[in-house]
Coordinates of C-alpha atoms in Angstrom, one line a residue:
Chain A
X1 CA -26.7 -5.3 -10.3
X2 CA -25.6 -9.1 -11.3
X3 CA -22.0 -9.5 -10.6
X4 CA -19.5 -12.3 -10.9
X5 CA -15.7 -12.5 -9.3
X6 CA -13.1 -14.7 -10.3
X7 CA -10.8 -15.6 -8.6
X8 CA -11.2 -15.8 -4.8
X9 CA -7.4 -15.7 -3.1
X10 CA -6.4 -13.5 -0.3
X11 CA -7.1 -10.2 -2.2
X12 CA -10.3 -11.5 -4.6
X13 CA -12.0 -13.3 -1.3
X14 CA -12.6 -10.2 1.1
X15 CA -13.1 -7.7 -2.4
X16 CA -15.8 -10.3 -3.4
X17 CA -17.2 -10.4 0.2
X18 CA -18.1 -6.6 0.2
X19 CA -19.7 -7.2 -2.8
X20 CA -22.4 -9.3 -1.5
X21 CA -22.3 -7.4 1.9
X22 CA -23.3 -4.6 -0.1
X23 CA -26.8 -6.6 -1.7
X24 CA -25.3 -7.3 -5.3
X25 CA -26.1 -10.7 -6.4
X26 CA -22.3 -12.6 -7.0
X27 CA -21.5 -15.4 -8.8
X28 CA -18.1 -16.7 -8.0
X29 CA -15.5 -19.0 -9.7
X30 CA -12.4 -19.8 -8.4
X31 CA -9.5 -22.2 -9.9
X32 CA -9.6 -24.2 -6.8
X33 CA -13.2 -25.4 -5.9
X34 CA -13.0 -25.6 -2.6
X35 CA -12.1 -22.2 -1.9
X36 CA -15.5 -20.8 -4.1
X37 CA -17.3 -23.4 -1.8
X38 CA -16.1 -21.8 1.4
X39 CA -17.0 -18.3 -0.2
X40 CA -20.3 -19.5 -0.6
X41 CA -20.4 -20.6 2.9
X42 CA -19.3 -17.0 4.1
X43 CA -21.2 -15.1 1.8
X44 CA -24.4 -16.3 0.6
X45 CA -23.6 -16.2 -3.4
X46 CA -23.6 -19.0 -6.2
X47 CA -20.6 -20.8 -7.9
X48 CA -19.9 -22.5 -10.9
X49 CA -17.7 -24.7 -12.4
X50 CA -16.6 -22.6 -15.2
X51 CA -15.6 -19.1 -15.8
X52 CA -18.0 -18.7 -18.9
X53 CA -20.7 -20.1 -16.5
X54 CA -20.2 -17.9 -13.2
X55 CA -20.0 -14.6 -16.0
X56 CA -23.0 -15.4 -17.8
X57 CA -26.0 -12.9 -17.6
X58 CA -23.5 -10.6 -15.1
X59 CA -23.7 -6.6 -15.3
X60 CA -20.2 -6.7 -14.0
X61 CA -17.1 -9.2 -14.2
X62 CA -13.9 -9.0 -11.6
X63 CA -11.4 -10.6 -11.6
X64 CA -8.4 -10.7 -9.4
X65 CA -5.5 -14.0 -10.1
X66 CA -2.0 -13.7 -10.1
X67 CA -0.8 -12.9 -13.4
X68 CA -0.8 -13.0 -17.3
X69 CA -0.8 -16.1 -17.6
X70 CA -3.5 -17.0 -15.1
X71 CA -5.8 -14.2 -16.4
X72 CA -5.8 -15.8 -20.1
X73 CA -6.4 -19.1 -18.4
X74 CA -9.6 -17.2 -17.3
X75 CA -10.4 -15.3 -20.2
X76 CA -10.1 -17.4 -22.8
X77 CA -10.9 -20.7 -24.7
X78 CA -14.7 -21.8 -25.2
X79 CA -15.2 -22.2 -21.5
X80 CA -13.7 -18.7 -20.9
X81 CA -14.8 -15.7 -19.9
X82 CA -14.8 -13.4 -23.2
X83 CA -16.8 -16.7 -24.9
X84 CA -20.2 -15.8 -22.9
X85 CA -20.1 -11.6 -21.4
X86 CA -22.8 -10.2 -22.6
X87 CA -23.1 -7.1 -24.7
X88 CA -23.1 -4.2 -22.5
X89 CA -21.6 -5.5 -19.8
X90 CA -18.2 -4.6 -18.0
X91 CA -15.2 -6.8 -17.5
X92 CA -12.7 -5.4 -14.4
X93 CA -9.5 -6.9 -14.2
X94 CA -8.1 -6.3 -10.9
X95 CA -5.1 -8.6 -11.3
X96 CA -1.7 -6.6 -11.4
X97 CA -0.9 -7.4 -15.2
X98 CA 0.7 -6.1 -17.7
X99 CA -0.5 -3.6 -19.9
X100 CA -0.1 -5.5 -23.2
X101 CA -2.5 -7.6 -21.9
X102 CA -4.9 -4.2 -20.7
X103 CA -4.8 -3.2 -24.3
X104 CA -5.4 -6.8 -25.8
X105 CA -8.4 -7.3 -23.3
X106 CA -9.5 -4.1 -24.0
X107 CA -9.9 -4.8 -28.2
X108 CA -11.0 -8.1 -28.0
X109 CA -14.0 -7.0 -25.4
X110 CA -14.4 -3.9 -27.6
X111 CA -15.1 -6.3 -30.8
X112 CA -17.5 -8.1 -28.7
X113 CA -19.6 -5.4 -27.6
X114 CA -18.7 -5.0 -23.7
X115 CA -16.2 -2.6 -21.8
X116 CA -12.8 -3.5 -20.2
X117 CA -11.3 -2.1 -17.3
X118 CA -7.5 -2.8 -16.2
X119 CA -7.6 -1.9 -12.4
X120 CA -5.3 -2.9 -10.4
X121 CA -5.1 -2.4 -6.5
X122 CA -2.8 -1.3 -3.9
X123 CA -3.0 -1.6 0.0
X124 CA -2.6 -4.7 0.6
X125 CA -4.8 -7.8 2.2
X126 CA -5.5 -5.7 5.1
X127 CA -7.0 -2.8 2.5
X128 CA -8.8 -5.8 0.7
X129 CA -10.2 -6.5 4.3
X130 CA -10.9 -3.0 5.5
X131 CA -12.6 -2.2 1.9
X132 CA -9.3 0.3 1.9
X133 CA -7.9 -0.5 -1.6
X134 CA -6.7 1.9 -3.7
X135 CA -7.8 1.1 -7.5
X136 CA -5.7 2.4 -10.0
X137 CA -8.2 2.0 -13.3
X138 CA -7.3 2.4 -17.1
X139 CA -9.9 1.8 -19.9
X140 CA -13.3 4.4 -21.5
X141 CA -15.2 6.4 -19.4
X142 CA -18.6 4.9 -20.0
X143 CA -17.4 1.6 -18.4
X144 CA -16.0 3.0 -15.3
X145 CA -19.0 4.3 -14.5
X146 CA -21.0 1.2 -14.7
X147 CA -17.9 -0.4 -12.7
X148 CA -17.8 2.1 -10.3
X149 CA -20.1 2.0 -7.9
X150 CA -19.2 -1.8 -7.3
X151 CA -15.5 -0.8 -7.1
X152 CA -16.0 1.3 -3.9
X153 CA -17.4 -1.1 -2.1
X154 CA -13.5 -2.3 -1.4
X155 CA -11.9 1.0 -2.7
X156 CA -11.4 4.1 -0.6
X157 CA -9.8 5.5 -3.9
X158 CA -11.1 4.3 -7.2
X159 CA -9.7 6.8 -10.3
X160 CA -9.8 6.7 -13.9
X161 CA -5.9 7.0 -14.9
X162 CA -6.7 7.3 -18.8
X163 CA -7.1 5.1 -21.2
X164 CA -7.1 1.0 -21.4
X165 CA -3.4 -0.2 -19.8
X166 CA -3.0 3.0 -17.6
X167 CA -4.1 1.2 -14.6
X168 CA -1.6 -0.8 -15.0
X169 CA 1.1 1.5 -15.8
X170 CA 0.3 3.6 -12.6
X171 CA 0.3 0.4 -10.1
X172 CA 4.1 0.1 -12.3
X173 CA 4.8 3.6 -11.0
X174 CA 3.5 2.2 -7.5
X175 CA 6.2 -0.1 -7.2
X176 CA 8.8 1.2 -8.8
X177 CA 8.8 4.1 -6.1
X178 CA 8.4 1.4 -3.4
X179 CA 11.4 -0.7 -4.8
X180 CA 13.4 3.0 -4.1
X181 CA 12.0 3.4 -0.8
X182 CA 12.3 0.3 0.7
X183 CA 16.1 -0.2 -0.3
X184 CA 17.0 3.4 0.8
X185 CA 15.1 2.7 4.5
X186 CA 16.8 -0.9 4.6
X187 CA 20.5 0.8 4.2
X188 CA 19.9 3.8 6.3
X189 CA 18.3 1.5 9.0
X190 CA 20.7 -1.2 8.7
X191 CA 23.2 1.7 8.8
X192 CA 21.9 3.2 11.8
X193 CA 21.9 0.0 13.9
X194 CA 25.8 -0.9 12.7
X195 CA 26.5 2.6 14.0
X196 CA 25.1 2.1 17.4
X197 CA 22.2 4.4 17.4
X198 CA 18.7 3.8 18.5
X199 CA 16.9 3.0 15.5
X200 CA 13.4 3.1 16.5
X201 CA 14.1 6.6 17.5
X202 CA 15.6 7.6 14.8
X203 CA 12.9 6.5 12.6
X204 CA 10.8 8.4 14.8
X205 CA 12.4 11.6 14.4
X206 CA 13.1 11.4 10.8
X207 CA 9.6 10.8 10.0
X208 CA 9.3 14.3 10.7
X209 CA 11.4 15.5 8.1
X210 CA 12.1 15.5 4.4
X211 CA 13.0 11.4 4.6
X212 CA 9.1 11.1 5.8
X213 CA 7.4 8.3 3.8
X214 CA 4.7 5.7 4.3
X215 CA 7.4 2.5 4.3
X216 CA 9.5 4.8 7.2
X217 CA 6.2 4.9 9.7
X218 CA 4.9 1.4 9.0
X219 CA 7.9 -0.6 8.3
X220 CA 10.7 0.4 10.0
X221 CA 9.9 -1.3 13.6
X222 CA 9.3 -4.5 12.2
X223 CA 12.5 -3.9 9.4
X224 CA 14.5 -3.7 12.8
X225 CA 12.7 -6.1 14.9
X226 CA 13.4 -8.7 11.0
X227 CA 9.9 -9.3 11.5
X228 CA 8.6 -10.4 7.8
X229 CA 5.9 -13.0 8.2
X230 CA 3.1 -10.8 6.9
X231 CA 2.8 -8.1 4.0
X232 CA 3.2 -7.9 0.3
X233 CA 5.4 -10.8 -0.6
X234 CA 8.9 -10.7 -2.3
X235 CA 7.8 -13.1 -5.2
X236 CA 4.8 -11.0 -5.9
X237 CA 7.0 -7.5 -6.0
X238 CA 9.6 -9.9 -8.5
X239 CA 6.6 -10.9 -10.7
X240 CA 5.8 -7.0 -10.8
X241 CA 9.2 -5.8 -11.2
X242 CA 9.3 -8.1 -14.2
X243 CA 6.1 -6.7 -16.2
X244 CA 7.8 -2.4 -14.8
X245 CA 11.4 -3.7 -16.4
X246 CA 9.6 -5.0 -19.6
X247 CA 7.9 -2.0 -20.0
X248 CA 10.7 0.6 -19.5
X249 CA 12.5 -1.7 -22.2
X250 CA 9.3 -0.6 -24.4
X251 CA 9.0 3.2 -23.6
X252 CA 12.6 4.0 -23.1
X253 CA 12.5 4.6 -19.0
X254 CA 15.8 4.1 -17.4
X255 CA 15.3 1.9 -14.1
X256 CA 19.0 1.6 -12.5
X257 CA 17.6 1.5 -8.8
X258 CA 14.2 -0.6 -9.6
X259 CA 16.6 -2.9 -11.5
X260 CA 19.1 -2.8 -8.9
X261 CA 16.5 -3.7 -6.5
X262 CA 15.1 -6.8 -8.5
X263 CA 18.1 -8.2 -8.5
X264 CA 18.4 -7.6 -4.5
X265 CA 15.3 -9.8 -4.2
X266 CA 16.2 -12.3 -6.2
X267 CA 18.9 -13.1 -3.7
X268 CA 16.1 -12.4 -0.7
X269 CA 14.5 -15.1 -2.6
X270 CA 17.6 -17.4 -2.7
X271 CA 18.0 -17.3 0.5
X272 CA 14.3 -18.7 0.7
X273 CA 12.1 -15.4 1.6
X274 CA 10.0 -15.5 -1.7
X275 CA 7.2 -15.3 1.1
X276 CA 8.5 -12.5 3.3
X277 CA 7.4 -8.7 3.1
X278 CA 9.3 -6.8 0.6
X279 CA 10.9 -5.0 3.9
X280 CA 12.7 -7.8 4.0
X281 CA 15.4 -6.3 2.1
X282 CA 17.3 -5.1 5.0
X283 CA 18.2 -9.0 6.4
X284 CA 20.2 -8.7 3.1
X285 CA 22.7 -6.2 4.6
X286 CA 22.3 -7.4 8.1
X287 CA 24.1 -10.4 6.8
X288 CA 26.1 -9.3 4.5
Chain B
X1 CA 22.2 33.8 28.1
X2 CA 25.2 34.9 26.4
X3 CA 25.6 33.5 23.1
X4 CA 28.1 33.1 19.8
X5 CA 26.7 32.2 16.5
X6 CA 29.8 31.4 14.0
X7 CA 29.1 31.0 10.2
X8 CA 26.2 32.7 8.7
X9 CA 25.2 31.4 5.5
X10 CA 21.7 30.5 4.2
X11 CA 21.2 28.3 7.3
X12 CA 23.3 30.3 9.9
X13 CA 21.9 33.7 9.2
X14 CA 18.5 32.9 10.1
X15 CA 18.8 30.5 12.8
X16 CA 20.9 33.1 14.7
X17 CA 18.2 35.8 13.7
X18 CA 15.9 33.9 16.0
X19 CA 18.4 33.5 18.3
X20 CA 18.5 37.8 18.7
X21 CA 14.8 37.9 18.0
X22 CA 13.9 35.9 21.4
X23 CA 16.7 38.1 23.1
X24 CA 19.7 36.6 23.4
X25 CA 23.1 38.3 23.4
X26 CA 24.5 37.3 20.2
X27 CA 28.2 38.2 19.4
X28 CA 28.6 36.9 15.9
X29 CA 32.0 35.7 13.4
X30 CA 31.8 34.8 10.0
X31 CA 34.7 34.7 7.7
X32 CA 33.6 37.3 4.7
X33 CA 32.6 39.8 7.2
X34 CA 30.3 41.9 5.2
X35 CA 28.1 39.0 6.1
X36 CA 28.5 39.6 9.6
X37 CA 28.2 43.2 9.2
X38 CA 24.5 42.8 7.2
X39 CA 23.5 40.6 10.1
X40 CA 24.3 43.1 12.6
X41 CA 21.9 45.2 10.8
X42 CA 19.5 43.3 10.7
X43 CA 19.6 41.8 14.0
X44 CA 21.3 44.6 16.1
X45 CA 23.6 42.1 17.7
X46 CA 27.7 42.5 17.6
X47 CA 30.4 41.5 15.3
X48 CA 34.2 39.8 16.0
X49 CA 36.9 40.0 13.5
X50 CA 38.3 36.4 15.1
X51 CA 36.1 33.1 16.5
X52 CA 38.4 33.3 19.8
X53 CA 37.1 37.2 20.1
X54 CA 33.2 36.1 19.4
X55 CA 33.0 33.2 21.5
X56 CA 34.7 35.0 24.5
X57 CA 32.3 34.6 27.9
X58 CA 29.7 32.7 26.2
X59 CA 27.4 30.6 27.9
X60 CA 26.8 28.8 24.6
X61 CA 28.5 28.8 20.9
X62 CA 27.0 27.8 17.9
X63 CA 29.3 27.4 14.6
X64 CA 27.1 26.6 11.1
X65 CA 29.3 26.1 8.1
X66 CA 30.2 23.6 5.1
X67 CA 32.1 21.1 6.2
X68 CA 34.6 19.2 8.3
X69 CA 37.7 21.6 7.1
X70 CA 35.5 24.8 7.5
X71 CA 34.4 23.4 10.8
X72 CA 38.4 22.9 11.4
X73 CA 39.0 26.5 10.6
X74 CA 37.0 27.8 13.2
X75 CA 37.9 25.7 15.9
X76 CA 41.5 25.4 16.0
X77 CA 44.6 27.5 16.6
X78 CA 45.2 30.4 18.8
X79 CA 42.3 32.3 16.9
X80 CA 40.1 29.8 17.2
X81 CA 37.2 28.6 19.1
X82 CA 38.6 26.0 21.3
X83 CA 41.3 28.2 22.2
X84 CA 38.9 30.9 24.4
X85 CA 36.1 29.0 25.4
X86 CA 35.1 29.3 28.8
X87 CA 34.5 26.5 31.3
X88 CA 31.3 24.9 31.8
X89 CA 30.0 26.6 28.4
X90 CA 29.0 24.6 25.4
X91 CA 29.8 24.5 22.1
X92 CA 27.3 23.5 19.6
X93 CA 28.0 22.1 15.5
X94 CA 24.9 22.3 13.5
X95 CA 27.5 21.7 9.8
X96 CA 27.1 18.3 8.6
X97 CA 30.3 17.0 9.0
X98 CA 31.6 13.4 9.9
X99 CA 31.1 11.3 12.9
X100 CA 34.8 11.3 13.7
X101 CA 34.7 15.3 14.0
X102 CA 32.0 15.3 16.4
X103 CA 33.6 12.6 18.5
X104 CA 37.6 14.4 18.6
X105 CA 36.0 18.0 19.3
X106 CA 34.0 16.1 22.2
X107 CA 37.3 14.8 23.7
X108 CA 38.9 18.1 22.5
X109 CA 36.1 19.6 24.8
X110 CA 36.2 17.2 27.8
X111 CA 39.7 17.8 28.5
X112 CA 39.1 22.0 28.3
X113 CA 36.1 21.7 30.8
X114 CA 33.6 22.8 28.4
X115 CA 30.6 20.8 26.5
X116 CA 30.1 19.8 22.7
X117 CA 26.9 18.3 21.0
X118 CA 27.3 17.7 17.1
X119 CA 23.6 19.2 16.4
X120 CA 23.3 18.9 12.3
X121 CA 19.7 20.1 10.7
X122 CA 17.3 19.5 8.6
X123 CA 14.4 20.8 6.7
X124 CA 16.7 23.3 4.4
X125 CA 16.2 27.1 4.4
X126 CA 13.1 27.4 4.6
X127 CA 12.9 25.9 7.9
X128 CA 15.6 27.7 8.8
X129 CA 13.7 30.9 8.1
X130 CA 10.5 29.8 9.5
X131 CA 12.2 28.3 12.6
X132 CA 11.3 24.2 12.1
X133 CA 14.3 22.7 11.3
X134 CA 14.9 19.3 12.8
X135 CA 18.0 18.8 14.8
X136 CA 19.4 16.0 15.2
X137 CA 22.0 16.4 18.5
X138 CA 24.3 14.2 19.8
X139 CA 26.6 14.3 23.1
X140 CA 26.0 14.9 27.0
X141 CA 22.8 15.0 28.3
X142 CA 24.0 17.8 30.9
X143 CA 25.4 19.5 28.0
X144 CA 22.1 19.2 25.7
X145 CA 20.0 20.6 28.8
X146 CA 21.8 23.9 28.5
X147 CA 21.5 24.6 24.5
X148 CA 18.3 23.3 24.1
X149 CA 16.1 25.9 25.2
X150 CA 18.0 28.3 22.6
X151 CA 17.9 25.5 19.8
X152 CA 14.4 25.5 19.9
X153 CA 14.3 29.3 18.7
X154 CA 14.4 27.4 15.4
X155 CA 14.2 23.7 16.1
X156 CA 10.8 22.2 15.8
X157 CA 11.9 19.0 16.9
X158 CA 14.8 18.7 18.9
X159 CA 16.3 15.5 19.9
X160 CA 19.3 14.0 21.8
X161 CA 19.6 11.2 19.5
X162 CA 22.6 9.7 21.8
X163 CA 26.4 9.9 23.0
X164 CA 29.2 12.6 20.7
X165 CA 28.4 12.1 16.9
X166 CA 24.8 10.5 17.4
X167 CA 24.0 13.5 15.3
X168 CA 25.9 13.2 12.7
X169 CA 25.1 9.4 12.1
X170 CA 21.2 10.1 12.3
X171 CA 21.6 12.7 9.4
X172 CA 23.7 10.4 7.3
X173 CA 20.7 7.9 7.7
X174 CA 18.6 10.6 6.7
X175 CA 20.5 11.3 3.3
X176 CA 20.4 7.5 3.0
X177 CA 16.7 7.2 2.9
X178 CA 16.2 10.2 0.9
X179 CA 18.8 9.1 -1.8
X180 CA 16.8 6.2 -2.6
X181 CA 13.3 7.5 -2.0
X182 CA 14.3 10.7 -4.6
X183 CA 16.0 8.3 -7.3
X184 CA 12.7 5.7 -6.8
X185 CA 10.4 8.9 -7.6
X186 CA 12.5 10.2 -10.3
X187 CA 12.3 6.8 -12.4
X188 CA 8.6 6.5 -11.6
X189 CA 8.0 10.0 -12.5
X190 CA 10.0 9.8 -15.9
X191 CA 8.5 6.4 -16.5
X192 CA 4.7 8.0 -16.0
X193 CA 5.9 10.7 -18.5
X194 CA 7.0 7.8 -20.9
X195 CA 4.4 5.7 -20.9
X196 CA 2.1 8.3 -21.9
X197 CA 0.0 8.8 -18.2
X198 CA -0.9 12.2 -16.4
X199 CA 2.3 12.1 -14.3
X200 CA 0.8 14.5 -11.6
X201 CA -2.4 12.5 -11.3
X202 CA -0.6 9.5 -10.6
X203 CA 1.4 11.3 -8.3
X204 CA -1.6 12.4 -6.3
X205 CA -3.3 9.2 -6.2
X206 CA -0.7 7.1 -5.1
X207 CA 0.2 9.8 -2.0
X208 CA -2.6 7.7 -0.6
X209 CA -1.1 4.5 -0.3
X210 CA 2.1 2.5 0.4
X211 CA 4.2 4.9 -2.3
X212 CA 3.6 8.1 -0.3
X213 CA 6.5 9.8 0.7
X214 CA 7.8 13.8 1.8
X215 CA 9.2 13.7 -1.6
X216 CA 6.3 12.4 -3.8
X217 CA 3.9 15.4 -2.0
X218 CA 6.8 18.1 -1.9
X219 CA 8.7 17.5 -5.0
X220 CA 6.8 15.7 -7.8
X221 CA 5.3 18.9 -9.2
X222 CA 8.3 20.5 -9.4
X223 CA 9.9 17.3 -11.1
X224 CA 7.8 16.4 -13.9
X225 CA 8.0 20.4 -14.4
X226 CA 11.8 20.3 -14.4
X227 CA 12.3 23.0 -12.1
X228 CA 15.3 22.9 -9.6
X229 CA 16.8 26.2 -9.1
X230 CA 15.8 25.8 -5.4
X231 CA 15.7 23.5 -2.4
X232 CA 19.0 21.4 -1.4
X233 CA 22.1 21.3 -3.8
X234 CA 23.4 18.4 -5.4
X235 CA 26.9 20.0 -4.5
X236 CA 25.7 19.5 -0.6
X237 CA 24.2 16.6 -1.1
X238 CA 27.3 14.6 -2.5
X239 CA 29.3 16.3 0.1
X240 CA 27.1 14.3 2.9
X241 CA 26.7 11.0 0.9
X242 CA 30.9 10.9 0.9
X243 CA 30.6 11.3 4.7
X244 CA 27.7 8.6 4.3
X245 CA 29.9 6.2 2.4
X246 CA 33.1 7.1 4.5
X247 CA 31.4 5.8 7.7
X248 CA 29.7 3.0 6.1
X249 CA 33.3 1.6 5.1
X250 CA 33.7 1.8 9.1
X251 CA 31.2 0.2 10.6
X252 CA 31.1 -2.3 7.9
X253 CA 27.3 -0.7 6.5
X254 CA 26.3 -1.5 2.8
X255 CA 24.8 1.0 0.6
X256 CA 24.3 0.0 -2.9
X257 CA 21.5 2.4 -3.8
X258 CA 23.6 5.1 -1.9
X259 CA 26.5 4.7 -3.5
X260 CA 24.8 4.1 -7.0
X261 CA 22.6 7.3 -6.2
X262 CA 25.9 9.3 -5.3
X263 CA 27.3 8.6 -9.0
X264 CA 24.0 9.5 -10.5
X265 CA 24.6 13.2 -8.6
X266 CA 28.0 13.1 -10.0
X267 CA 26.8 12.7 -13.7
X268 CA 24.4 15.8 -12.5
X269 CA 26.9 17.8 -11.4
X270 CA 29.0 17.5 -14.6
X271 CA 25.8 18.5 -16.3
X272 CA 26.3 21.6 -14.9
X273 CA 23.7 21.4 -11.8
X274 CA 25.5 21.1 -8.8
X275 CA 23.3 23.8 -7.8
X276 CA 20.1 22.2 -8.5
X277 CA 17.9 20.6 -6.1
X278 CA 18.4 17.0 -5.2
X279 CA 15.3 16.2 -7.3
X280 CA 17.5 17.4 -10.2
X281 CA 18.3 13.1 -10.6
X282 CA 15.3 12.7 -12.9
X283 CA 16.9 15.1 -15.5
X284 CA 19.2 12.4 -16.2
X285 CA 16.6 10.1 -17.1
X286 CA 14.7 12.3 -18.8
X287 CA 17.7 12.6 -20.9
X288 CA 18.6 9.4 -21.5

């Protein structure tokens, strides 16, 4: 199968890389040249200078960039990507977006002739690296199943949510249950050291219980330790937040804690942790 | 080992069934004595008509009720528990009460020659029933030696968490973290519902990654059902998130999604579901 991936940054590189691990012929295109070159390097496959070049003849199209904005920079104009697919063929957006943009993709492909697939992914670079990902996917069934296959190359969990947008509404779901989490472990943690008690080991034993969650066993040494250099960074959770509040403002969800908690990193970011994990949370109370 | 189990409500009754079942001598006391006189039945051990009368020549006492005033009511005045302890015996409070309880029986204790550990639970009825409840114990190591064998009748995981009211503290971390992790589900779950997705589906799929949580595998059925006539009250669980916020004014803690999830169970409670389940918090969205 002829592929093509756009977009080679810390998620797109490795997804791309197991790819061509995997024998598919890729092309690659990435904003900045020099980072397709070094992709080349690593991986065998072709690049081009333009999206509508790298896309051209391909079975299958990802892309993975940082938001709207950057995936109409992609996607359209005469050097774009929707100005050369090929009829038949599937486009995979695996940028977290929103789903007004799933559902315009998703007509303007369908009046072309080709499929279009919103999936975004959770788990992080390491899952990118590890081929761990899970791929939340909205869009017809006929296209994920041409997609598929490629998509579990990096995905330990690739589903079909419904239709075109619902991947993108799930990954919403994603984070606003994470924006919940996180703040409720930062307070009871940062409780829990202000009150003199060991917090590792009360992590420990509470992971047994009913406060058990996925943040609690992989977070909550380095929340303690204020270890944040690594992880899912607060500007990207802010630039999700965004497109979940926008949303609920469409379909009527109330959102007091996920707002709550956007505003909570918008002073993490003030204090200049735009780059830090979104654990980072807890230095708010810690010095407050 | 002769033992005193005071207070036997829906936690109380069982936990001192499995304290009889493995053996034990167990005198029993609880204040609507038809109670007491059912567990006898069931149980075959004896009844007291005062705490002083039950706990007399126990090796270790166990009192289980609703909160720091109930706790009060059995342990002071010539009727009371502290008043006929016997030296070197210990006295064990599985209520969730506050901190500063645990820590003035424990000097209350010291000075009579006997032991105290504040020991609250969790893991609710059921694990009361089936005998893995968590408990959470703080106080004298000497003191937890000699009531741990007998807490582990119905303790799965049984820690000394650290000095008098240790216990106490790690719960209220534990109603911390669940407070936000069952208000982050609630608005995910009501925002799946809104926006059209398979609310369960999502809730399956993202178990696997960085959203999982006790409460996302244990409850999200249930919520996007609506059902809540079961599990832990809202009544109980605004009773521990004042003992939360009451200690956080001490040791200088902030809790802005506790206190913020605390008014949320207030608004449920005057919808009439101060029984309900904590999980009960996405009713109000779904409402709104």
């Amino acid at each position: 199968m002829k592929l093509a991936f756009l977009g080679l940054g810390v998620m797109g590189s490795p997804m791309a890389g197991h790819l061509a691990e995997a024998g598919h012929e890729v092309t690659v295109y990435n904003r900045t040249a020099s980072k397709a070159e070094a992709w080349c390097l690593s991986y065998g496959g072709a690049r081009r200078d333009a999206p509508a070049d790298a896309v051209d003849g391909a079975d299958v199209v990802f892309m993975c960039v940082g938001n709207d904005d950057d995936v109409r920079a992609l996607a359209d104009g005469p050097r774009g990507v929707l100005a050369s697919m090929k009829p038949g063929a599937v486009l995979v957006d695996h940028t977290t977006a929103s789903a007004g943009l799933a559902r315009e993709l998703d007509r303007r492909a369908k009046a072309k002739g080709f499929g279009f697939l919103d999936a975004p992914v959770s788990g992080g670079q390491a899952g990118a690296v590890n081929g761990r990902l899970t791929v939340l996917v909205g869009g017809a069934e006929a296209s994920f199943r041409i997609a598929e296959p490629a998509m579990r190359q990096y995905g330990q969990a690739v589903t079909l949510m419904g239709p075109a947008g619902s991947g993108q509404l799930a990954k919403m779901v994603n984070q606003i249950l994470i924006a919940g989490i996180v703040e409720g472990l930062a307070e009871g943690l940062n409780f829990a050291v202000r009150a003199g008690l060991d917090a590792n080991l009360v992590a420990a034993v509470l992971s047994k219980g009913a406060a058990q969650s996925w943040q609690l066993e992989n977070r909550a040494r380095t929340m303690i330790d204020g270890k944040f250099d690594f992880g899912f960074a607060v500007d990207w959770m802010r630039k999700d937040l965004a497109i979940c509040l926008e949303e609920a403002r469409r379909n009527g969800s109330s959102l007091p804690v996920a707002a709550l908690v956007d505003q909570l990193y918008q002073q993490v970011q003030a204090r200049g942790g735009g780059r830090w994990d979104t654990s980072s949370l807890i230095r708010l109370l810690a010095e407050s």
